[in-house]
XYZ file of C-alpha atoms in Angstrom:
623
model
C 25.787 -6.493 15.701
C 25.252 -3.643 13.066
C 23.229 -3.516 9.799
C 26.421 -2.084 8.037
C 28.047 -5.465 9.244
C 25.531 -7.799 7.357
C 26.077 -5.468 4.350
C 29.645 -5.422 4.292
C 29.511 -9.557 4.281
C 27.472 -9.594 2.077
C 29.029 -6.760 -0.277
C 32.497 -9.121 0.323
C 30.404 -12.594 -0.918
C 28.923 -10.699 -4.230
C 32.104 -9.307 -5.302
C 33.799 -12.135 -6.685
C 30.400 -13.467 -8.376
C 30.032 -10.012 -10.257
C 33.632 -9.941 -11.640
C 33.162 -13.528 -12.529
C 29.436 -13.361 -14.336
C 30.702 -10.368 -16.399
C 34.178 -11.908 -16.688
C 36.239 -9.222 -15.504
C 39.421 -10.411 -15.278
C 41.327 -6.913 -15.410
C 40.067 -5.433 -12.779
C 42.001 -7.047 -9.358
C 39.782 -8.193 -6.845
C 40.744 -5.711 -3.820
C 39.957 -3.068 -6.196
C 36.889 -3.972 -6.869
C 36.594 -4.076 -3.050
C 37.173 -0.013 -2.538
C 34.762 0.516 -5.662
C 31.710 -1.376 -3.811
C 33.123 0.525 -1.055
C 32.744 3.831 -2.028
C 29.401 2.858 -4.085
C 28.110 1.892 -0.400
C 29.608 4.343 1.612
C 28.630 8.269 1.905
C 29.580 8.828 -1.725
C 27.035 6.517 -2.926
C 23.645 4.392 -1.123
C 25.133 5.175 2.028
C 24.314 2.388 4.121
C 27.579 1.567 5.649
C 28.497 3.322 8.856
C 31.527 2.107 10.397
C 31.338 1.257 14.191
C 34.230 -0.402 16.410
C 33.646 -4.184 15.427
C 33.712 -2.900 11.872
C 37.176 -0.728 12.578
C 38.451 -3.349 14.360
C 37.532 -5.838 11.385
C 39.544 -3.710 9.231
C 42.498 -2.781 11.183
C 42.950 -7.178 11.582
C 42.492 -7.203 7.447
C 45.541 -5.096 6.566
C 47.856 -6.936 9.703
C 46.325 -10.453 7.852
C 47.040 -8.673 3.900
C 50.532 -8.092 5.465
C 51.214 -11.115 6.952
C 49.958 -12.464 3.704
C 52.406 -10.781 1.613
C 55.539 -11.344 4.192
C 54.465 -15.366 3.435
C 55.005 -14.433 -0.546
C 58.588 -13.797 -0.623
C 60.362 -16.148 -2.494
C 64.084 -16.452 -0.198
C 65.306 -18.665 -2.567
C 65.974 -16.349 -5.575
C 68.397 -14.719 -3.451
C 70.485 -17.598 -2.827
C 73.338 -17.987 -4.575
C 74.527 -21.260 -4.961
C 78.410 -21.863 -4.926
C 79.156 -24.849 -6.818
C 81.922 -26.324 -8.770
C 80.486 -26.348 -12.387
C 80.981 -29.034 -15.065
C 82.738 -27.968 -18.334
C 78.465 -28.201 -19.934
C 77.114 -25.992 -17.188
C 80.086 -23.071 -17.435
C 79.586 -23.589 -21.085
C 75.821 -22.568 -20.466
C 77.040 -19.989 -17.734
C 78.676 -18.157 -20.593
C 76.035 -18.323 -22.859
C 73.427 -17.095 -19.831
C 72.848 -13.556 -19.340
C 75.278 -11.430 -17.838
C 72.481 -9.820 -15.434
C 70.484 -11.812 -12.680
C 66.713 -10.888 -11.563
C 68.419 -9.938 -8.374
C 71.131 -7.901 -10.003
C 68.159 -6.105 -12.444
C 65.844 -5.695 -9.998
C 68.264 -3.514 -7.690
C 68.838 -1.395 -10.260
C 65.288 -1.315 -11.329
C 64.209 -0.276 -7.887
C 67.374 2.176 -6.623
C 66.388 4.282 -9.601
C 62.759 4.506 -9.343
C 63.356 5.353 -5.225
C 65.460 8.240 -6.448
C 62.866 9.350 -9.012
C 60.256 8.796 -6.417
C 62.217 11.170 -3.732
C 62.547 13.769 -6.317
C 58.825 13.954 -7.017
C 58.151 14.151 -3.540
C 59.994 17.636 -3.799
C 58.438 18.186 -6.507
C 55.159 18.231 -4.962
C 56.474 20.409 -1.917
C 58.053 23.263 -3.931
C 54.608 23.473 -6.131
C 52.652 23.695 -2.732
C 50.768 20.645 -3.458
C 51.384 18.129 -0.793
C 54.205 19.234 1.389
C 54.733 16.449 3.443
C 57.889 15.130 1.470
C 58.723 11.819 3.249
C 54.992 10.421 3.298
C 54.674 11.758 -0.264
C 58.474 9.295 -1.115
C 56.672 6.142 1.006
C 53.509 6.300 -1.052
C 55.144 6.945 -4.718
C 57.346 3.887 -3.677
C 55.175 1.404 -2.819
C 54.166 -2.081 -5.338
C 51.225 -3.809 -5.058
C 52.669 -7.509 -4.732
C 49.559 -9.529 -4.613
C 48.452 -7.807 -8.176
C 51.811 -8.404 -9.277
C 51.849 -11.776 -8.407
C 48.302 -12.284 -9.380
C 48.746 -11.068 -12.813
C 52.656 -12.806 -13.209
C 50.802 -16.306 -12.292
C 47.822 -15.348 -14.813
C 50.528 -15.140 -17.654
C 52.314 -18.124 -16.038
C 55.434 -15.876 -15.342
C 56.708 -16.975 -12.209
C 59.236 -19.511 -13.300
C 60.458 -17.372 -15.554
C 63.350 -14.438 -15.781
C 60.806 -11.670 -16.469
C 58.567 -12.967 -13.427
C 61.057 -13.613 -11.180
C 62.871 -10.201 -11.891
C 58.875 -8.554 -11.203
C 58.473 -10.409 -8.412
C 62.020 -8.919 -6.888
C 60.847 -5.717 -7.659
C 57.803 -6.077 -6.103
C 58.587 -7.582 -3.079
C 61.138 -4.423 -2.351
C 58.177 -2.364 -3.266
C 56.732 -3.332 -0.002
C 59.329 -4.096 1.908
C 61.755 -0.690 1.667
C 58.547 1.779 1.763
C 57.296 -0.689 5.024
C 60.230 0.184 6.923
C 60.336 3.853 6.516
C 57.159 4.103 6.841
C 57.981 2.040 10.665
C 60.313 4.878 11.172
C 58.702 7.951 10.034
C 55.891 6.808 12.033
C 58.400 6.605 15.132
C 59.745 9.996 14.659
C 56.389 11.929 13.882
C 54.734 10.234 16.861
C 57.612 11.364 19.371
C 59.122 8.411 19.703
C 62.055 8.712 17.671
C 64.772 8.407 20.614
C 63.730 4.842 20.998
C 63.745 3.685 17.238
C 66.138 1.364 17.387
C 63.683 -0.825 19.735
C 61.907 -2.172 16.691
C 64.766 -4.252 15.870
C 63.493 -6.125 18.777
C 60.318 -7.796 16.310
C 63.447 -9.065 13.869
C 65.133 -10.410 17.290
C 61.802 -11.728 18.279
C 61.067 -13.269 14.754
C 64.230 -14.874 14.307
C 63.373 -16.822 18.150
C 60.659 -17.977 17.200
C 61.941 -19.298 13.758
C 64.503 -20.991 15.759
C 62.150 -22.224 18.762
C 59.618 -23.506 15.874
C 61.915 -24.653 13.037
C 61.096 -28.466 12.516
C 57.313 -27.754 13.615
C 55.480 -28.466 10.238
C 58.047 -31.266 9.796
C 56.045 -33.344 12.744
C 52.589 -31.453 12.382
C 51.052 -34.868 11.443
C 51.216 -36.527 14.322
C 49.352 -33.538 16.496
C 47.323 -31.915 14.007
C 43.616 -32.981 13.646
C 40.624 -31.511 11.917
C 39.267 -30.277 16.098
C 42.758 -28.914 16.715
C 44.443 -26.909 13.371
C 47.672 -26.784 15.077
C 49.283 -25.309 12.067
C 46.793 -22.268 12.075
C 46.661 -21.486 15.932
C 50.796 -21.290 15.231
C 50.119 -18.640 12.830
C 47.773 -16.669 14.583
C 49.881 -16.630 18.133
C 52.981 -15.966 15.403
C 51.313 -13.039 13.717
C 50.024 -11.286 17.446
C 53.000 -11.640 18.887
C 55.052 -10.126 16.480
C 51.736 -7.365 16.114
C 51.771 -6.370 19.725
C 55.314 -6.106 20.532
C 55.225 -4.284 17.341
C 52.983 -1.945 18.482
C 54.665 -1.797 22.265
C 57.778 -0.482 20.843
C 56.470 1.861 19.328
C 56.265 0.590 15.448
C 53.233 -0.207 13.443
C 51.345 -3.337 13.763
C 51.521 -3.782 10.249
C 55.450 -4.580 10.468
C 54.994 -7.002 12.579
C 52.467 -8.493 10.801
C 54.929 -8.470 7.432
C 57.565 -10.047 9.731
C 55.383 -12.778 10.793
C 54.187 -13.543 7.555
C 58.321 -14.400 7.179
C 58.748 -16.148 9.973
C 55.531 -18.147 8.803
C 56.888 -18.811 5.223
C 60.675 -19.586 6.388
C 59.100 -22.628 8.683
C 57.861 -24.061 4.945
C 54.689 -25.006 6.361
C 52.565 -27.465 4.253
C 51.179 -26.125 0.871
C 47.308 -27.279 3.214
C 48.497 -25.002 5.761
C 48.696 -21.792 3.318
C 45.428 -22.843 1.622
C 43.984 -22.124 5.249
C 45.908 -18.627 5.937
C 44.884 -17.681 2.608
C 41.228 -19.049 3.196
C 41.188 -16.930 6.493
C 42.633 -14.042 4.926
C 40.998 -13.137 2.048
C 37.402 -14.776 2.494
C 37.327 -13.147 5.833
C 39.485 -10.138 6.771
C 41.078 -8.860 4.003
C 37.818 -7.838 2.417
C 36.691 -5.765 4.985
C 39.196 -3.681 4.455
C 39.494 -2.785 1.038
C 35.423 -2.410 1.595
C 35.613 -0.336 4.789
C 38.628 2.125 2.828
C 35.853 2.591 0.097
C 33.700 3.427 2.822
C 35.583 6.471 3.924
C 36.103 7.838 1.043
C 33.722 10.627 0.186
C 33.873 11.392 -3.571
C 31.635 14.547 -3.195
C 34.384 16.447 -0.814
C 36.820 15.654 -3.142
C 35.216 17.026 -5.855
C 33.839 20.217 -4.415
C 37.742 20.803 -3.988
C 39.328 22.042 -6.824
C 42.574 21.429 -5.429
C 42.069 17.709 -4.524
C 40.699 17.520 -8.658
C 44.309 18.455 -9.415
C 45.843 15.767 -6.710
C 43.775 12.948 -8.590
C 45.356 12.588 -11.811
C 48.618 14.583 -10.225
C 48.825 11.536 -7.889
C 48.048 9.018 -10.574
C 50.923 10.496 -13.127
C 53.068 10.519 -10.324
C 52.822 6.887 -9.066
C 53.966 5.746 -13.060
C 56.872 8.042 -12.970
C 58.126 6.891 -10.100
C 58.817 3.664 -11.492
C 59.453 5.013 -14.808
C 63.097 4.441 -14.337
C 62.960 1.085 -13.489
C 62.300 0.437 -16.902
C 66.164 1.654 -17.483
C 66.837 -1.325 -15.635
C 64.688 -4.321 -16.945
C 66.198 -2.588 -20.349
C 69.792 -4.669 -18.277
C 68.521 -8.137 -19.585
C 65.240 -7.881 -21.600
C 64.172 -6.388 -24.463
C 62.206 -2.806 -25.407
C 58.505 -4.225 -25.405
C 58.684 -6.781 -22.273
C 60.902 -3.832 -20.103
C 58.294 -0.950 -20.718
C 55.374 -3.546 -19.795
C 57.244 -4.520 -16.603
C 57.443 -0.891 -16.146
C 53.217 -0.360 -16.363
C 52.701 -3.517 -13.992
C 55.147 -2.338 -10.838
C 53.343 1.146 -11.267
C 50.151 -0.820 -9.768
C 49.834 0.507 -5.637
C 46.917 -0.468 -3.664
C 47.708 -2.274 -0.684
C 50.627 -0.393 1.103
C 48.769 2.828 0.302
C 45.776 1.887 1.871
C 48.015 0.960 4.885
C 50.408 4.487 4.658
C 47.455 6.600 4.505
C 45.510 4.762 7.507
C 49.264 5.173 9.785
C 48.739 8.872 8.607
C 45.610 9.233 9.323
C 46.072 8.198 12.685
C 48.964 10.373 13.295
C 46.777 13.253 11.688
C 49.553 14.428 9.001
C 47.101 14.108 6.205
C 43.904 15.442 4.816
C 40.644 13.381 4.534
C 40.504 15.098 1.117
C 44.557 14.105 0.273
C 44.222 10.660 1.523
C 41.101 10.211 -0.835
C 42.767 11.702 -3.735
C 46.208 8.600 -3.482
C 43.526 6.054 -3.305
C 41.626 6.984 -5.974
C 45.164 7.397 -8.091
C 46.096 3.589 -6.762
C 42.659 2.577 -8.004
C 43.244 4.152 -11.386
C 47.018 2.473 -10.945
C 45.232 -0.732 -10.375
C 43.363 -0.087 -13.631
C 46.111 0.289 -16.359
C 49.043 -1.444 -14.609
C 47.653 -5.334 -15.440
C 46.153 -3.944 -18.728
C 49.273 -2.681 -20.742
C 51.444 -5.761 -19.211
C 48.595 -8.139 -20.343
C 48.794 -6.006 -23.857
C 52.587 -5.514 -24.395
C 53.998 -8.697 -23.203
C 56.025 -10.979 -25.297
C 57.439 -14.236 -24.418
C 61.203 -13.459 -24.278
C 63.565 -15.975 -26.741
C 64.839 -17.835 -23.426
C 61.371 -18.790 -22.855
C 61.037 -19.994 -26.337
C 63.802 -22.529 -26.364
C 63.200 -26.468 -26.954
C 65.489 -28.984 -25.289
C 68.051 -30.368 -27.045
C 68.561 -34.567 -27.796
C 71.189 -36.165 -29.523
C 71.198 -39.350 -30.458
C 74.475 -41.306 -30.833
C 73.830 -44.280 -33.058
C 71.611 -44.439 -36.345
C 69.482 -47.300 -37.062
C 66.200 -48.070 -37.293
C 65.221 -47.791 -33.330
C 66.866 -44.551 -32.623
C 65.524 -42.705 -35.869
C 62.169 -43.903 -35.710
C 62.191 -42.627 -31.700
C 63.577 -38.955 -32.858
C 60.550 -38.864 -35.667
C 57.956 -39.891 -33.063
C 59.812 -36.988 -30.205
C 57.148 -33.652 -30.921
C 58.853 -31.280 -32.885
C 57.889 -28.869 -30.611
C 59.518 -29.441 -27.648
C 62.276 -30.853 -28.410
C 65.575 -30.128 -31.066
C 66.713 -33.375 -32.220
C 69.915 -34.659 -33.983
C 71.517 -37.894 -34.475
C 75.391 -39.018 -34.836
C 76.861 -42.079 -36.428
C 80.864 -43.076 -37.098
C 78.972 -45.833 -39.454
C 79.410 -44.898 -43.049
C 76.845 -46.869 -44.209
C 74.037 -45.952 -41.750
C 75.005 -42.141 -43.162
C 74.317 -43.047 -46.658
C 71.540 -44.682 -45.975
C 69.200 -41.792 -43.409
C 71.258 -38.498 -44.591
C 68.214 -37.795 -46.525
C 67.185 -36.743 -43.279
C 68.750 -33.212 -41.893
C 69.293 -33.852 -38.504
C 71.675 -36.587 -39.358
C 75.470 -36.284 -39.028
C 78.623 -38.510 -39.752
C 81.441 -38.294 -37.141
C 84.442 -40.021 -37.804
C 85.781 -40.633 -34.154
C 83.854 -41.574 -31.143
C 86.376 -40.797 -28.663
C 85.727 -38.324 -25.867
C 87.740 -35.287 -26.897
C 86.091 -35.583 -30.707
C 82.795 -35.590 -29.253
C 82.977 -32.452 -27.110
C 84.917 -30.449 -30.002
C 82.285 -31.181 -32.210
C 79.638 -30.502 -29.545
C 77.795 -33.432 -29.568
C 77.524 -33.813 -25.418
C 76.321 -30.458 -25.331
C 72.810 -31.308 -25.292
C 69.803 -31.502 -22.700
C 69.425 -35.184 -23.074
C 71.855 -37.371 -24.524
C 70.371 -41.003 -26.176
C 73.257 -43.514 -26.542
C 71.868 -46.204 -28.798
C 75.110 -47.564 -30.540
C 75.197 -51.367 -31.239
C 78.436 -51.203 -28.879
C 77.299 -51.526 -25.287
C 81.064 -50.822 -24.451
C 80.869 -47.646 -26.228
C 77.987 -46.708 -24.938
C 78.907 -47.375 -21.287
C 82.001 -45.671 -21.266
C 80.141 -42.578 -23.597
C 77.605 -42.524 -20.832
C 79.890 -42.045 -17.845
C 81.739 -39.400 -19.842
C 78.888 -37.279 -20.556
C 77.662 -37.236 -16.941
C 80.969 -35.994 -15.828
C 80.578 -33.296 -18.643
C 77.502 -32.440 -17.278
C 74.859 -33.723 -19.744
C 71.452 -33.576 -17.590
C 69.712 -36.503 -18.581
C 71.978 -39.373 -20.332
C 69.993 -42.458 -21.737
C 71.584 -45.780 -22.671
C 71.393 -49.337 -23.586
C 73.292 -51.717 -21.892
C 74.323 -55.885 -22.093
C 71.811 -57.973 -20.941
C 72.266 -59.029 -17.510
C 70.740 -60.750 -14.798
C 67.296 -59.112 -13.936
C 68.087 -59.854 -10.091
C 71.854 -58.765 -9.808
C 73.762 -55.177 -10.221
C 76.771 -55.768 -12.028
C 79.870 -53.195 -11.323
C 79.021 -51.508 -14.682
C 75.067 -51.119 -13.392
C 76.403 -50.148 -10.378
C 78.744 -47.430 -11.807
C 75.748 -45.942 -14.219
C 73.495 -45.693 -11.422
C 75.861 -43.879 -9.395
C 76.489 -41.621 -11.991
C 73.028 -40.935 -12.866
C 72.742 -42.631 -15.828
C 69.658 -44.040 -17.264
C 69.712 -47.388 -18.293
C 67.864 -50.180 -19.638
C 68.372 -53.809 -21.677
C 67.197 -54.928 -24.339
C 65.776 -58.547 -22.280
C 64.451 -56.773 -19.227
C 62.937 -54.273 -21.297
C 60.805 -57.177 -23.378
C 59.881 -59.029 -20.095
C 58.532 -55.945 -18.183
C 56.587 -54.907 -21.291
C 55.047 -58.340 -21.872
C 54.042 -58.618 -18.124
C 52.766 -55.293 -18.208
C 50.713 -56.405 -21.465
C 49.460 -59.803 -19.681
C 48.272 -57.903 -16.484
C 47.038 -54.695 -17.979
C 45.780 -55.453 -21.639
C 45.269 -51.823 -22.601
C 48.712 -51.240 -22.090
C 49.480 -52.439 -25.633
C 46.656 -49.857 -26.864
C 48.951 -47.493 -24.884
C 52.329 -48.337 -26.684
C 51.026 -48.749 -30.379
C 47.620 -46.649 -30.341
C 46.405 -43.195 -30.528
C 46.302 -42.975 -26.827
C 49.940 -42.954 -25.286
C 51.446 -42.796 -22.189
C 53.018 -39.638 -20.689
C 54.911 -38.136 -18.273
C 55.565 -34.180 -17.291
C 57.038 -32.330 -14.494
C 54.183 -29.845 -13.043
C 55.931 -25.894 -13.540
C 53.095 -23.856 -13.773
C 52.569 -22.225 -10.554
C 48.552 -21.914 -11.021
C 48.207 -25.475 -10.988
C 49.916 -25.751 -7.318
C 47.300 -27.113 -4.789
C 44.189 -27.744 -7.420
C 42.767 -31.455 -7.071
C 43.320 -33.690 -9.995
C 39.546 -33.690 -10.453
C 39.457 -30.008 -10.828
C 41.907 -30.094 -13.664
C 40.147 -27.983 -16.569
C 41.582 -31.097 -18.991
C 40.803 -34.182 -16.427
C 37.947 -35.764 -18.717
C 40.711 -35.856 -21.658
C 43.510 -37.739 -19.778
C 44.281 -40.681 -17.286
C 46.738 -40.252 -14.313
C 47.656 -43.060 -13.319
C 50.706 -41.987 -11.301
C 51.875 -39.097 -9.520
C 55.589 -39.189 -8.279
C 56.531 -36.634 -5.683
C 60.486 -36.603 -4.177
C 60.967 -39.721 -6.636
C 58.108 -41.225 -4.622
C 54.793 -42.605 -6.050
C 52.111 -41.022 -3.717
C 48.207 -42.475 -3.807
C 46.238 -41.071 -6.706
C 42.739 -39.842 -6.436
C 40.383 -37.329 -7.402
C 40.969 -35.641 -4.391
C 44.589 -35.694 -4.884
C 46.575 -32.288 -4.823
C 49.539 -31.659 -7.166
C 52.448 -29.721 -6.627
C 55.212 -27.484 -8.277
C 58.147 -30.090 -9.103
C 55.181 -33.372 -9.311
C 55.868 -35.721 -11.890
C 52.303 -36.753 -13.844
C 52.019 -40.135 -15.286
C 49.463 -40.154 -17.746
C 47.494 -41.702 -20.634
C 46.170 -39.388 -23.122
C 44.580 -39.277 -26.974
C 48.259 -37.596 -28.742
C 46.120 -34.892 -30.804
C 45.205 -33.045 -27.338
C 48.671 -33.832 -24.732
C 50.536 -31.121 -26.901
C 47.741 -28.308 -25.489
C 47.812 -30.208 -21.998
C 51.551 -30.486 -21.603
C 51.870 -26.466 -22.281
C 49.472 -26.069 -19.487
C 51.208 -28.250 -16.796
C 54.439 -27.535 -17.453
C 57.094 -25.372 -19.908
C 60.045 -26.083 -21.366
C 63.764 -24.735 -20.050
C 61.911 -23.204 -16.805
C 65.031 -21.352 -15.397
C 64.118 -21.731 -11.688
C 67.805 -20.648 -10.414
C 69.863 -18.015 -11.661
């Protein structure tokens, strides 16, 4: 064991601690990495010199960063679901955008390949890097992990603009990946047999098959002695590495590949808690520190040419995507397209790996291969920035859900005054005359003079997110209720007659098949008084300041923190957690998830601020 391996440990534990005393939250982590790098290497204190545990350290970081960012891929944005639509949802359809993240983000990314490829000539007919097909790999490439770092910072994910980014991203490092696989074959002499690496897809796609309902039964083998889940990964990710590396592609392919085979098993959100533990508190920094390392800023600076490269490099990287701002311009407007544009100009980790494959095959200068990274560093610098500066929340993002109520009396218009005004867009229908005269003082109030089906959906009425039938007709209710379902009305809520507590009737029956939520008037008294007698505070909870809540977890940052760790947890109660319409034990130790439902008492002066944080409004999760 070396010195420089102590130092590099401990240069990898101080990192995060700096950035986080001086609150830098700009600056990505891995970049951070290659500065303390190159402070500690030969252009700085000089006190790391790399041996073969440390090499071999940092050739197993990038195959883990890879393998990392092969498990980020989202498959599911590229399905496209074929479903007969009700009359609501093609309605919507209509309304949507013409242009999908997938659709956008093709475009986005054709044109910025093509700009890329013509700067690579560029570069050759000025003499100033002639190499023209590593130049088009490196002007290609997209961070992901900053991407996705910063999109889940601005709690983007969910939404259009982040899930068009994301695309972008991902074929950032998956199109420059692959020819970089190839030119590698070709420059190395083994071109002839080139088509042998699409033996690792063969191989990946076995071992997907062989290993699909693994995680599905990991509970009944895996133990805290065994980590069955993570010795899958790891015999995953060298399989794929070695017979990556026998047919004569780069590790680092295989390593990407794996990282897909990994994330198409949908192993347990646990299981990627431990990948990423493994990755980035132990490999993954060694890299980015050990690239630092190797980089000698006093060569490149007694080189006048390589002083050109830097910023040469650096304005090249944001032209190359400067088309793709032509096509986020397909679907979103000026100021959130150009700031989409700055964050898919960040490159760091598929340039560290490009320039260590052409180092190896010796087709680049130490002085060259110093002069991209310290352009991705300076990438690194300004991409996050101007998207953290110029982004706007688009008017999709904006919208509130829409209720209608149909009935007006004094229950449903005191329950639209108490919904919050800012989630929700409320407006109430009555064929009563009277009940008109008596609340049109309020806006949102509307006579209708015919309750039948076909009046309803001319004058809009069903086209609503939630639709509250509270007419003193059960029978019109009912049969309103079962119409709006088939017209595609999300959430329908209705009273019904009071019936037997212990018996489905054919109308419950019907409703519930349908979807429809229901309730009576009598079983709605009893369970409140028993609730009352067995929990006294409930009544504090009905007619108090502190209420009772409920909200869908959407924001992506929250997935896998424990309840306890919850930066609100000493403001609210959970008392439930519901999880695939199952109530799961609740604990401070408890871990939610994307798609939980929260049950929760909470003061209603502060669940306004909390409810933004867990979850937004009209997330558009499929497009």
């Amino acid at each position: 064991m070396s010195i420089s391996l102590l130092i590099v440990i401990f240069a990898a534990f101080l990192t995060p601690m700096v950035l986080n005393r001086f609150n830098v939250t700009l600056l990505p982590t891995a970049v951070a990495e290659v500065l303390l790098g190159i402070l500690l290497g030969p252009s700085g204190l000089n006190v790391i010199h790399t041996d073969t545990l440390l090499n071999y350290l940092s050739t197993f970081g990038v195959i883990f960063l890879l393998f990392l960012s092969g498990m980020e891929i989202d498959f599911s944005l590229f399905n496209k679901k074929e479903t007969t639509l009700s009359p609501l949802a093609q309605k919507k359809a209509a309304k949507a955008p013409t242009h999908s993240p997938v659709k956008v983000a093709l475009v986005a990314y054709s044109a910025s390949l093509g700009m890329a490829f013509l700067l690579a000539l560029a570069f050759k007919f000025l003499g100033l890097f002639s190499n023209i097909p590593l130049a088009f790999i490196l002007f290609s490439t997209i961070a992901l992990g900053v991407v996705i770092a910063v999109l889940k910072e601005n709690e983007l994910l969910n939404k259009p603009l982040g899930q068009t980014l994301l695309l972008i991203s991902v074929l950032g490092e998956v199109v420059p990946l692959l020819c970089l696989t190839i030119y590698s074959s070709f420059v190395s002499g083994r071109g002839n047999s080139v088509w042998l690496i699409f033996l690792v897809f063969i191989a990946g796609a076995l071992i997907f098959r062989r290993f699909r309902s693994f995680f599905t039964s990991l509970d009944q083998i895996n133990k805290a002695t065994t980590q069955v889940d993570i010795r899958l990964a790891f015999l995953v990710i060298m399989t794929l590495v070695i017979l990556a590396e026998t047919v004569g592609a780069e590790n680092i392919l295989g390593a990407f590949i794996a990282g897909i085979v990994i994330k198409l098993l949908q192993p347990a959100e646990s299981t990627r808690e431990k990948l990423d533990a493994i990755g980035y508190g132990l490999f993954i920094p060694f890299f980015f520190i050990l690239t630092g390392a190797k980089i000698n800023i006093w060569d490149l600076l007694a080189s006048p040419k390589t002083l050109i490269l830097i910023p040469l490099f650096f304005l090249a990287y944001l032209l190359a995507k400067g088309p793709a701002y032509l096509g986020l311009r397909l679907r979103f407007k000026q100021i959130n397209a150009l700031a989409g544009t700055f964050l898919v100009q960040t490159t760091i980790t598929l340039v560290l790996a490009t320039l260590t494959v052409a180092q190896n095959l010796k087709v680049i200068s130490n002085e060259q291969s110093g002069a991209f990274i310290l352009a991705a560093v300076l990438s690194c610098l300004l991409g996050p920035l101007c998207f953290n500066k110029l982004h706007r929340p688009e008017p999709e993002d904006l919208q509130k859900s829409q209720v209608h109520f149909i009935g007006v009396n004094l229950i449903t218009v005191n329950a639209a005054e108490q919904l919050n005004d800012d989630w929700y867009d409320i407006a109430l229908y009555t064929d009563w005359p009277k009940n008109y005269q008596t609340y049109k003082y309020k806006n949102n109030v509307h006579l209708v003079n015919d309750l039948s089906i076909p009046a309803l959906i001319k004058q809009q009425v069903f086209d609503t997110d939630i639709l509250v039938l509270g007419h003193s007709n059960v029978e019109i209710n009912y049969q309103l209720a079962l119409a709006a379902k088939e017209y595609g009305v999300a959430r329908v809520i209705t009273r019904i007659q009071n019936s037997d507590p212990d018996s489905m009737t054919e109308m419950d029956k019907r409703l519930s098949d349908a979807g429809v939520e229901f309730f009576t008037s009598f079983a709605t008294t009893v369970g409140m008084m028993r609730a009352i007698i067995e929990s006294p505070s409930t009544l504090d909870l009905i007619t108090g300041d502190s209420r009772l809540y409920e909200v869908v977890v959407r924001n992506e940052k929250f997935a896998g923190l424990e309840l306890r760790k919850l930066p609100f947890i000493k403001e609210i109660t959970v008392s439930r957690i519901f999880r695939n319409r199952r109530s799961i034990p609740v604990n401070g130790n408890t871990q939610i998830q994307v798609g939980d439902h929260l049950l929760f008492s909470a003061n209603k002066e502060v669940v306004n601020d909390i409810r933004k944080q867990i979850s937004k409004l009209n997330e558009y999760d499929n497009f």
